[in-house]
Coordinates of C-alpha atoms in Angstrom, one line a residue:
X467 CA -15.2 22.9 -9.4
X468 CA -13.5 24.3 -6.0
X469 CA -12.1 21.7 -4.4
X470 CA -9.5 20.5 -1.1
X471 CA -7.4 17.5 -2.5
X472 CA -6.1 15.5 0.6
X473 CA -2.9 12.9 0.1
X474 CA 0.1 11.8 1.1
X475 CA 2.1 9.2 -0.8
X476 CA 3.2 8.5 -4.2
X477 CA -0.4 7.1 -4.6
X478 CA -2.3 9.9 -4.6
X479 CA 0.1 12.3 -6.4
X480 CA -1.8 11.2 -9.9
X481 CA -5.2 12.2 -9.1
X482 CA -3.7 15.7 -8.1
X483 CA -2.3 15.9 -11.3
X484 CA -5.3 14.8 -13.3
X485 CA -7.8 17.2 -11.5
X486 CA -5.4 20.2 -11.6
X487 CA -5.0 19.1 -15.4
X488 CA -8.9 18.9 -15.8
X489 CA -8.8 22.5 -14.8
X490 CA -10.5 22.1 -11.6
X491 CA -9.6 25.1 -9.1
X492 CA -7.9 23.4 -6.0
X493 CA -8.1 25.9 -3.1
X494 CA -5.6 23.9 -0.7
X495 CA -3.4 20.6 -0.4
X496 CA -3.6 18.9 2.9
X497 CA -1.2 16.4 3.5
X498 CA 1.1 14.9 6.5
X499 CA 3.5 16.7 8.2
X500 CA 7.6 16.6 6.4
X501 CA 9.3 13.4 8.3
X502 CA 12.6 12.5 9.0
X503 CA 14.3 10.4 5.9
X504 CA 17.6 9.3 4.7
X505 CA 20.8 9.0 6.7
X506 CA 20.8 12.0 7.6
X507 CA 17.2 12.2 8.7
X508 CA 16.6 15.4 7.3
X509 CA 13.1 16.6 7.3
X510 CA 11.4 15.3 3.6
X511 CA 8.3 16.5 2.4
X512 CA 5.8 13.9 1.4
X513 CA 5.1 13.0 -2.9
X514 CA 1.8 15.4 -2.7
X515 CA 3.5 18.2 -0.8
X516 CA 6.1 18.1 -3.2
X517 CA 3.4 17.8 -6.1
X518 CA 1.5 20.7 -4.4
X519 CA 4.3 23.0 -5.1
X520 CA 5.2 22.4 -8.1
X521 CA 1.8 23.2 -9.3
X522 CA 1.8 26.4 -7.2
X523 CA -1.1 24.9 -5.0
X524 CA -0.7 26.1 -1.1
X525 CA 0.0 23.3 1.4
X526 CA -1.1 22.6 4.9
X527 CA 0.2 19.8 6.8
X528 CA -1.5 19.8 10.1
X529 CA -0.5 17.0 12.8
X530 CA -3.6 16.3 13.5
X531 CA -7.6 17.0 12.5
X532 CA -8.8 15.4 15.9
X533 CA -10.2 18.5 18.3
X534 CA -8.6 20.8 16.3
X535 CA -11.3 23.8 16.0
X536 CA -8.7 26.1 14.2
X537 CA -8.2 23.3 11.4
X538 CA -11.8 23.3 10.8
X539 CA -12.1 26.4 10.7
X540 CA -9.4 26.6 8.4
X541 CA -10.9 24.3 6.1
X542 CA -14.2 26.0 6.6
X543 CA -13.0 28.8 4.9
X544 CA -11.6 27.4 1.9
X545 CA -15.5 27.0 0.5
X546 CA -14.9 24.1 -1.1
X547 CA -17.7 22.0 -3.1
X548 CA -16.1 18.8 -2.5
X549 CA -13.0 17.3 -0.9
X550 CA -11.0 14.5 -2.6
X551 CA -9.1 12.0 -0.3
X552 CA -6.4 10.0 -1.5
X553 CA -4.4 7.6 1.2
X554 CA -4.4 11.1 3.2
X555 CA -3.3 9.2 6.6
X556 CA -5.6 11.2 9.2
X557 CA -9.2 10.7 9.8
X558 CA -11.4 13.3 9.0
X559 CA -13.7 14.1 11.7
X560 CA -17.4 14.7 11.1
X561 CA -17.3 18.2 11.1
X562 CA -15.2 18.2 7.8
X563 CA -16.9 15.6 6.3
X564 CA -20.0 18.1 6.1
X565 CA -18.4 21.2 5.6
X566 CA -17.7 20.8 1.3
X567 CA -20.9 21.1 -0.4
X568 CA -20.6 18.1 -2.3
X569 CA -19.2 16.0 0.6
X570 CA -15.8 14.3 0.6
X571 CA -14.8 11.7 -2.1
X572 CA -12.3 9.0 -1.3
X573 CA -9.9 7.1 -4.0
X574 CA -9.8 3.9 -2.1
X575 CA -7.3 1.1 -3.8
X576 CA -10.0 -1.9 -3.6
X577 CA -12.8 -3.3 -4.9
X578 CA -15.6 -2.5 -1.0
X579 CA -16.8 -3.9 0.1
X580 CA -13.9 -6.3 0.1
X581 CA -10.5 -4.8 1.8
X582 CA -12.1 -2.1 3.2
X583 CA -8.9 -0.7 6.2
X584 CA -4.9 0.5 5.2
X585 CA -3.7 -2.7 3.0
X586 CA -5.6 -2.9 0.5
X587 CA -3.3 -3.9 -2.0
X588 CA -0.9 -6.3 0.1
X589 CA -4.2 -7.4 1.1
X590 CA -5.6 -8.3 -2.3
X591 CA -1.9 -10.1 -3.0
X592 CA -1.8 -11.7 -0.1
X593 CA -5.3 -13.3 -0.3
X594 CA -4.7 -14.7 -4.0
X595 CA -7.5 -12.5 -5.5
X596 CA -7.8 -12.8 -9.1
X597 CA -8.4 -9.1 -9.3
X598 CA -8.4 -5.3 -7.8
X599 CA -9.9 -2.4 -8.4
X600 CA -10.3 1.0 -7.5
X601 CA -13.4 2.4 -5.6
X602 CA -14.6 6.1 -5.4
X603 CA -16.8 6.4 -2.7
X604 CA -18.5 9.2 -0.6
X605 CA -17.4 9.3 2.6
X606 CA -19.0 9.0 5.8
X607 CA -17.6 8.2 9.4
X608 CA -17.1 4.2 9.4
X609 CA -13.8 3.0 7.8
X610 CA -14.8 2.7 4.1
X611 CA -18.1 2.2 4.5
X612 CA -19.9 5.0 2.2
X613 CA -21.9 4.2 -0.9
X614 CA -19.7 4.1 -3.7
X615 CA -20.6 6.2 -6.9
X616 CA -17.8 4.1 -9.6
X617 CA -15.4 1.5 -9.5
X618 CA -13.2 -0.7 -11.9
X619 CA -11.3 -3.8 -11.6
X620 CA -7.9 -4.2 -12.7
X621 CA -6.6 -8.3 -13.3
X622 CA -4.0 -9.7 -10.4
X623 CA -1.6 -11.9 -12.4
X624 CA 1.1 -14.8 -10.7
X625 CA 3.4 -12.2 -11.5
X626 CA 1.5 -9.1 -9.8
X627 CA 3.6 -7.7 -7.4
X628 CA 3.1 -5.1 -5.0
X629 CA 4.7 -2.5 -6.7
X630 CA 2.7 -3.1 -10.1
X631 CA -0.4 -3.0 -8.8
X632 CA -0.4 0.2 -6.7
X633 CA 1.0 1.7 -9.6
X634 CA -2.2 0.8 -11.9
X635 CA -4.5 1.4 -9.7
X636 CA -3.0 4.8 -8.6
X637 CA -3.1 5.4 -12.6
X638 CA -6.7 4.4 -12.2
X639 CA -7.7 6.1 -9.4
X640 CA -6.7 9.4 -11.0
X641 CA -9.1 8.4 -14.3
X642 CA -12.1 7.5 -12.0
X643 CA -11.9 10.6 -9.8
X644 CA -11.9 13.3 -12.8
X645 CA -14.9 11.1 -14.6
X646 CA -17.1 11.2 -11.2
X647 CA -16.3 14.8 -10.7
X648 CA -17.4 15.4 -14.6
X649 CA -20.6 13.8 -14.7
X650 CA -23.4 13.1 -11.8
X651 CA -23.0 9.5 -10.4
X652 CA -25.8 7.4 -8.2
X653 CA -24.6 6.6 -5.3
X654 CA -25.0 3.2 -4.7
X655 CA -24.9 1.4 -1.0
X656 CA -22.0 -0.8 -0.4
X657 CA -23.5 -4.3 0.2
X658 CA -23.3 -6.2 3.2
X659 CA -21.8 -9.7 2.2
X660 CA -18.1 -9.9 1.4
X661 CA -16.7 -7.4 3.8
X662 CA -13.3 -8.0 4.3
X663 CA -10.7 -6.0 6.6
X664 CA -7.3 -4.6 5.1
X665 CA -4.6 -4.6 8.6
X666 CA -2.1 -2.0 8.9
X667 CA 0.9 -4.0 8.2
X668 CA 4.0 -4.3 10.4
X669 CA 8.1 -5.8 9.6
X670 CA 6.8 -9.2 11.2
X671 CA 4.4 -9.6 8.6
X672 CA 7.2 -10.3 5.7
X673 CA 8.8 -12.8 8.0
X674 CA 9.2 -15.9 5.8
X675 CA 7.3 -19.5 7.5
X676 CA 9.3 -22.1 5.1
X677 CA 6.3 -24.5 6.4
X678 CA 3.7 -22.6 4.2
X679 CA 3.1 -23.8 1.2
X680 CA 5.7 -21.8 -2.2
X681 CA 2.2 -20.5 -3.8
X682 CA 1.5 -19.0 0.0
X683 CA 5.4 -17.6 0.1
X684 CA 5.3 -16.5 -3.2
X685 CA 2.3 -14.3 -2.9
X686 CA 3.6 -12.7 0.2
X687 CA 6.8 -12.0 -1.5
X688 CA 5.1 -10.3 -4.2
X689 CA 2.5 -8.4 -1.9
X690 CA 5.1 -7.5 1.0
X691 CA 8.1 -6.1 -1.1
X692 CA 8.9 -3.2 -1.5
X693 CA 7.7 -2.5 1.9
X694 CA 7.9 -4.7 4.6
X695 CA 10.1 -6.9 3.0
X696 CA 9.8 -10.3 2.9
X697 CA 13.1 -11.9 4.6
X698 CA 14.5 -14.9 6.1
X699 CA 17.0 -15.6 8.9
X700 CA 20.0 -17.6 9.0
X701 CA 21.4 -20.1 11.5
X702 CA 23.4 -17.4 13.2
X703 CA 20.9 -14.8 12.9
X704 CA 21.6 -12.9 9.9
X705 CA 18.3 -11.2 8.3
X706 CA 18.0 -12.3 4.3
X707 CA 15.3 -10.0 2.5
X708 CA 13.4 -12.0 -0.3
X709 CA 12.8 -9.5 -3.0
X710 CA 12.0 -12.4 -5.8
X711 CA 11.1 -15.5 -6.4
X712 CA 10.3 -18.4 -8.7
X713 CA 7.3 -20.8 -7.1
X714 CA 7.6 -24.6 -7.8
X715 CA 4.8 -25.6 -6.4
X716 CA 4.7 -29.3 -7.6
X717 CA 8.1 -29.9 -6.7
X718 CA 8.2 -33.4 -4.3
X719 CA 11.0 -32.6 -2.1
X720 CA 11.9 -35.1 1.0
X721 CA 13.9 -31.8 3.1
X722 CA 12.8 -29.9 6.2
X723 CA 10.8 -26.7 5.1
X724 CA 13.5 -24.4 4.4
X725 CA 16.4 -26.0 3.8
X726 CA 18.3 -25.1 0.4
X727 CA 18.1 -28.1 -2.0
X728 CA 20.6 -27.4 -4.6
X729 CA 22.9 -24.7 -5.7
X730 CA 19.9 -22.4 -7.9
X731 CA 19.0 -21.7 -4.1
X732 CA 15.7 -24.2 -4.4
X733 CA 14.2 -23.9 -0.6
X734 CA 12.0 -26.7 0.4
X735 CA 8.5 -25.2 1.6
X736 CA 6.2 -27.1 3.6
X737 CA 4.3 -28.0 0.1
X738 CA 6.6 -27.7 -3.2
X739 CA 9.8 -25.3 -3.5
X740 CA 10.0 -22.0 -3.7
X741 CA 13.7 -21.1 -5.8
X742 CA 15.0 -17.3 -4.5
X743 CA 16.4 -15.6 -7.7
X744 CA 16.6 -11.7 -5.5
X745 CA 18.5 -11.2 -2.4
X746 CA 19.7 -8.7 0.3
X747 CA 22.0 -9.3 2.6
X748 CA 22.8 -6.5 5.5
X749 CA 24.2 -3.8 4.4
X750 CA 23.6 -4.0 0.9
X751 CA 21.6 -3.8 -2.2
X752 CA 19.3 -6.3 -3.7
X753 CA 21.0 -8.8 -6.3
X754 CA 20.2 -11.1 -8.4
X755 CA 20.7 -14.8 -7.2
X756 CA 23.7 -15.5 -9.6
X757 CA 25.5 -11.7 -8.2
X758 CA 24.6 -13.1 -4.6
X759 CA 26.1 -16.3 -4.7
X760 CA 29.5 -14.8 -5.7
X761 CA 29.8 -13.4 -2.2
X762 CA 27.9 -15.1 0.0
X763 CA 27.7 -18.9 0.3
X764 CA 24.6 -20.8 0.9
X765 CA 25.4 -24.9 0.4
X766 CA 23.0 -27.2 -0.2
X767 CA 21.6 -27.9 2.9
X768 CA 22.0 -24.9 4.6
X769 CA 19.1 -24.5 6.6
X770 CA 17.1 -20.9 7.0
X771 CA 14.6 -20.1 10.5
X772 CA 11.2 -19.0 10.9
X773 CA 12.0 -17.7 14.1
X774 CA 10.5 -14.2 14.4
X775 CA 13.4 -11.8 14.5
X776 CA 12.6 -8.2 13.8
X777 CA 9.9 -6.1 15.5
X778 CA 6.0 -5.1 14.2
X779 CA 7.3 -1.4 13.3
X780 CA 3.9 0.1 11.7
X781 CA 4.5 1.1 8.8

């Protein structure tokens, strides 16, 4: 099958692979524009660009699809019977999403109707759902609202973290997309109960509230790292990031929510504890609690803010 595969992140470099793999002729790449990264923001090409090339596939990286006649054109021209979307970062305008034969297919990290939006998987964490999934669905102009033609659940654990999970379901995601573009599939209409929105997350969502309960801070912990970053502030305004952490949910404490309780770095949380064993201080790597401790001293007693500190950057 001719097809236009359109991605940006390490998500969707998977499903490239499987469908190039499956033997499926892929007439163009599009992906986001090379960004500044590092320190010495040089200009980086994103996972699928990088993916692209190495599989000899031609790129294009426009800025922008909105009122852009020569992009569709462009696209137009690559007769495609169907194009595969993949956390591409650009809304398609209706004019592309009729030009391939077929349509255009999207690999959307969720089970829709619930998390439809860009967090799906913080989201899902966040929420304390049980499970996840991955939906392919045929795309139409509302934000994930097409009739899906296959989905599959993958379990959320109390150790899921954010990582984990976008890394099965990117896995899956690349199985579901080859099997749909195998065989026919029914489309089947999303359904109108259980709708739920996914936000595009910002750095003031990983700000720690020690007055949550440690089953609420450890979930958003494990759904915020790597990026946001959950994190902390001391009394003099130094950030902590929280890459880890060990919920003690039935621990009776008498302290102020976050204060440290003892010296395994126990924090008291508005219900139970919630015992930090990865930090970061400025400037440095993540450590273990133990490594952390050695050069940086938080007493029992030390008491940590929930003062917003650093600004909704979108990510």
């Amino acid at each position: 099958m001719r097809l236009v595969f359109m991605g940006t992140p390490d998500f969707a470099v998977p499903a490239l692979q499987a469908l190039h793999a499956a033997g499926h002729d892929i007439a163009a790449v599009y992906t986001q524009p090379p960004r500044p990264a590092g320190r010495g923001k040089a200009l980086r090409a994103s996972p699928v660009h990088q993916a692209a090339e190495q599989l000899g596939i031609a790129v294009r990286h426009p800025v922008s699809l909105r009122k852009n006649a020569e992009e569709w054109e462009a696209f137009k021209a690559l007769d495609a019977d169907v194009a595969v979307v993949a956390a591409y970062g650009l809304i398609l305008p209706q004019i592309m999403l009729d030009t391939p034969r077929l349509g255009c297919l999207n690999i959307h990290a969720s089970l829709l109707p619930r998390w439809r939006g860009a967090s799906p998987i913080q989201s899902a964490i966040l929420a304390g759902d049980t499970q996840s999934g991955v939906t392919i669905m045929q795309m139409e102009a509302g934000l994930d609202t097409g009739p899906m033609l296959l989905r599959e659940a993958v379990d959320i654990t109390p150790t899921t973290t954010a990582t984990s999970l976008h890394d099965a379901l990117s896995a899956l995601g690349s199985t579901l997309i080859t099997k749909v573009l195998a065989a026919p599939h029914d489309p089947v209409p999303q359904p109108e109960e259980g709708v739920t929105y996914a936000p595009r997350l910002t750095k003031e969502d990983g700000r720690i509230n020690w007055q949550d309960s440690a089953t609420a801070l450890d979930r958003r912990i494990r759904a915020l790292t790597p990026w946001p970053g959950a994190y902390t502030l001391m009394a003099d305004g130094t950030v902590l990031k929280i890459g880890a952490a060990q919920p003690l949910p039935s621990l009776n404490h008498t302290g102020t929510p976050g204060t440290v309780l003892d010296d395994a770095l126990t924090i008291a949380c508005g219900t139970g504890a919630l015992r930090l064993t990865h930090l970061q201080k400025p400037g440095r790597g993540m450590m273990e609690a133990d490594a952390f401790l050695r050069g940086f001293s938080l007493p029992k007693g030390t008491i940590f803010s929930s003062t917003p500190d650093l600004t909704g950057t979108q990510a």
